[in-house]
Amino acid sequence: MKVLVYGASTNTSRYAYIATELLLQHGHEVSLVGIKKGEVLGLPIQQDQPLLQNIDTVTLYVGPANQEGLLAYLSAISPRRVIFNPGTENSVLEKALQNKGIEVEEACTLVLLHTGQF
């Protein structure tokens, strides 16, 4: 499954980094988008909002204050679902995504992976 970690970080103590590590361990194909250049476990962090293909799941690691323009971007890449991790919840964005037929889940990616529910 292709997963986009939106809000990727090179900081090993950040949840986005830990999620990337776990996603790879679980055999998922991972793409990273973040603010700063760098790489995580050999994967480049892309900047801005690249038009990625065949993304099944987007896991968000950016708070509502940094989600401007995200509806248009997510609509353009058209994932099956978007996971709003703790602290990223945004009822307006969630409703708008649901109206476009995109599944929305308020959950912790780390917990979903650890419990086999991802």
Coordinates of C-alpha atoms in Angstrom, one line a residue, residues 26-109:
H26 CA 5.2 -3.2 7.8
G27 CA 6.1 -3.3 4.1
H28 CA 4.3 -0.2 3.0
E29 CA 5.6 2.0 0.2
V30 CA 6.1 5.5 1.7
S31 CA 6.3 9.0 0.3
L32 CA 7.2 11.9 2.4
V33 CA 6.2 15.6 2.3
G34 CA 7.5 18.1 4.7
I35 CA 8.6 21.7 5.2
K36 CA 12.4 21.1 5.4
K37 CA 14.6 19.3 3.0
G38 CA 16.2 16.1 4.2
E39 CA 15.6 12.4 4.2
V40 CA 14.2 9.8 6.5
L41 CA 15.6 6.2 6.3
G42 CA 16.8 6.9 2.8
L43 CA 13.6 8.4 1.6
P44 CA 13.7 12.1 0.4
I45 CA 11.3 14.6 2.0
Q46 CA 9.6 16.3 -0.8
Q47 CA 8.5 19.9 -0.4
D48 CA 5.4 21.9 -1.4
Q49 CA 2.7 19.6 -2.6
P50 CA 3.9 17.2 -5.3
L51 CA 1.3 15.5 -7.4
L52 CA 1.8 11.9 -6.3
Q53 CA 0.1 8.9 -7.9
N54 CA -1.7 6.0 -6.5
I55 CA -1.6 7.1 -2.8
D56 CA -4.0 4.9 -0.8
T57 CA -3.6 6.6 2.6
V58 CA -2.4 10.0 3.8
T59 CA -1.4 10.2 7.4
L60 CA -1.3 13.8 8.6
Y61 CA 1.2 15.3 11.0
V62 CA 0.4 19.0 10.6
G63 CA -1.9 20.9 12.9
P64 CA -5.0 22.8 11.6
A65 CA -3.0 26.1 11.5
N66 CA -0.8 24.6 8.8
Q67 CA -3.5 22.9 6.8
E68 CA -4.3 25.8 4.4
G69 CA -4.6 24.5 0.9
L70 CA -4.7 20.9 2.0
L71 CA -8.2 20.3 0.7
A72 CA -7.2 21.1 -2.9
Y73 CA -4.0 19.1 -2.6
L74 CA -5.7 16.0 -1.1
S75 CA -8.4 16.3 -3.7
A76 CA -5.8 16.3 -6.5
I77 CA -4.0 13.2 -5.3
S78 CA -7.3 11.5 -4.4
P79 CA -6.3 9.1 -1.6
R80 CA -8.7 6.4 -0.4
R81 CA -8.4 7.7 3.2
V82 CA -6.8 10.4 5.3
I83 CA -5.8 9.7 8.9
F84 CA -5.9 12.7 11.2
N85 CA -3.4 11.9 14.0
P86 CA -3.9 13.4 17.4
G87 CA -3.5 17.2 17.2
T88 CA -4.3 17.4 13.5
E89 CA -8.1 17.1 13.8
N90 CA -10.0 19.6 11.7
S91 CA -13.8 19.1 11.4
V92 CA -14.1 21.5 8.4
L93 CA -11.4 19.7 6.4
E94 CA -12.7 16.3 7.5
K95 CA -16.2 17.1 6.4
A96 CA -15.0 18.5 3.0
L97 CA -12.9 15.4 2.4
Q98 CA -15.9 13.1 3.2
N99 CA -18.0 15.1 0.8
K100 CA -15.5 14.2 -1.9
G101 CA -15.8 10.5 -1.1
I102 CA -12.5 10.3 0.8
E103 CA -12.6 8.2 4.0
V104 CA -11.6 10.1 7.1
E105 CA -10.2 8.6 10.3
E106 CA -9.3 10.3 13.5
A107 CA -6.7 7.9 14.9
C108 CA -3.1 7.4 15.7
T109 CA -1.1 5.8 12.9

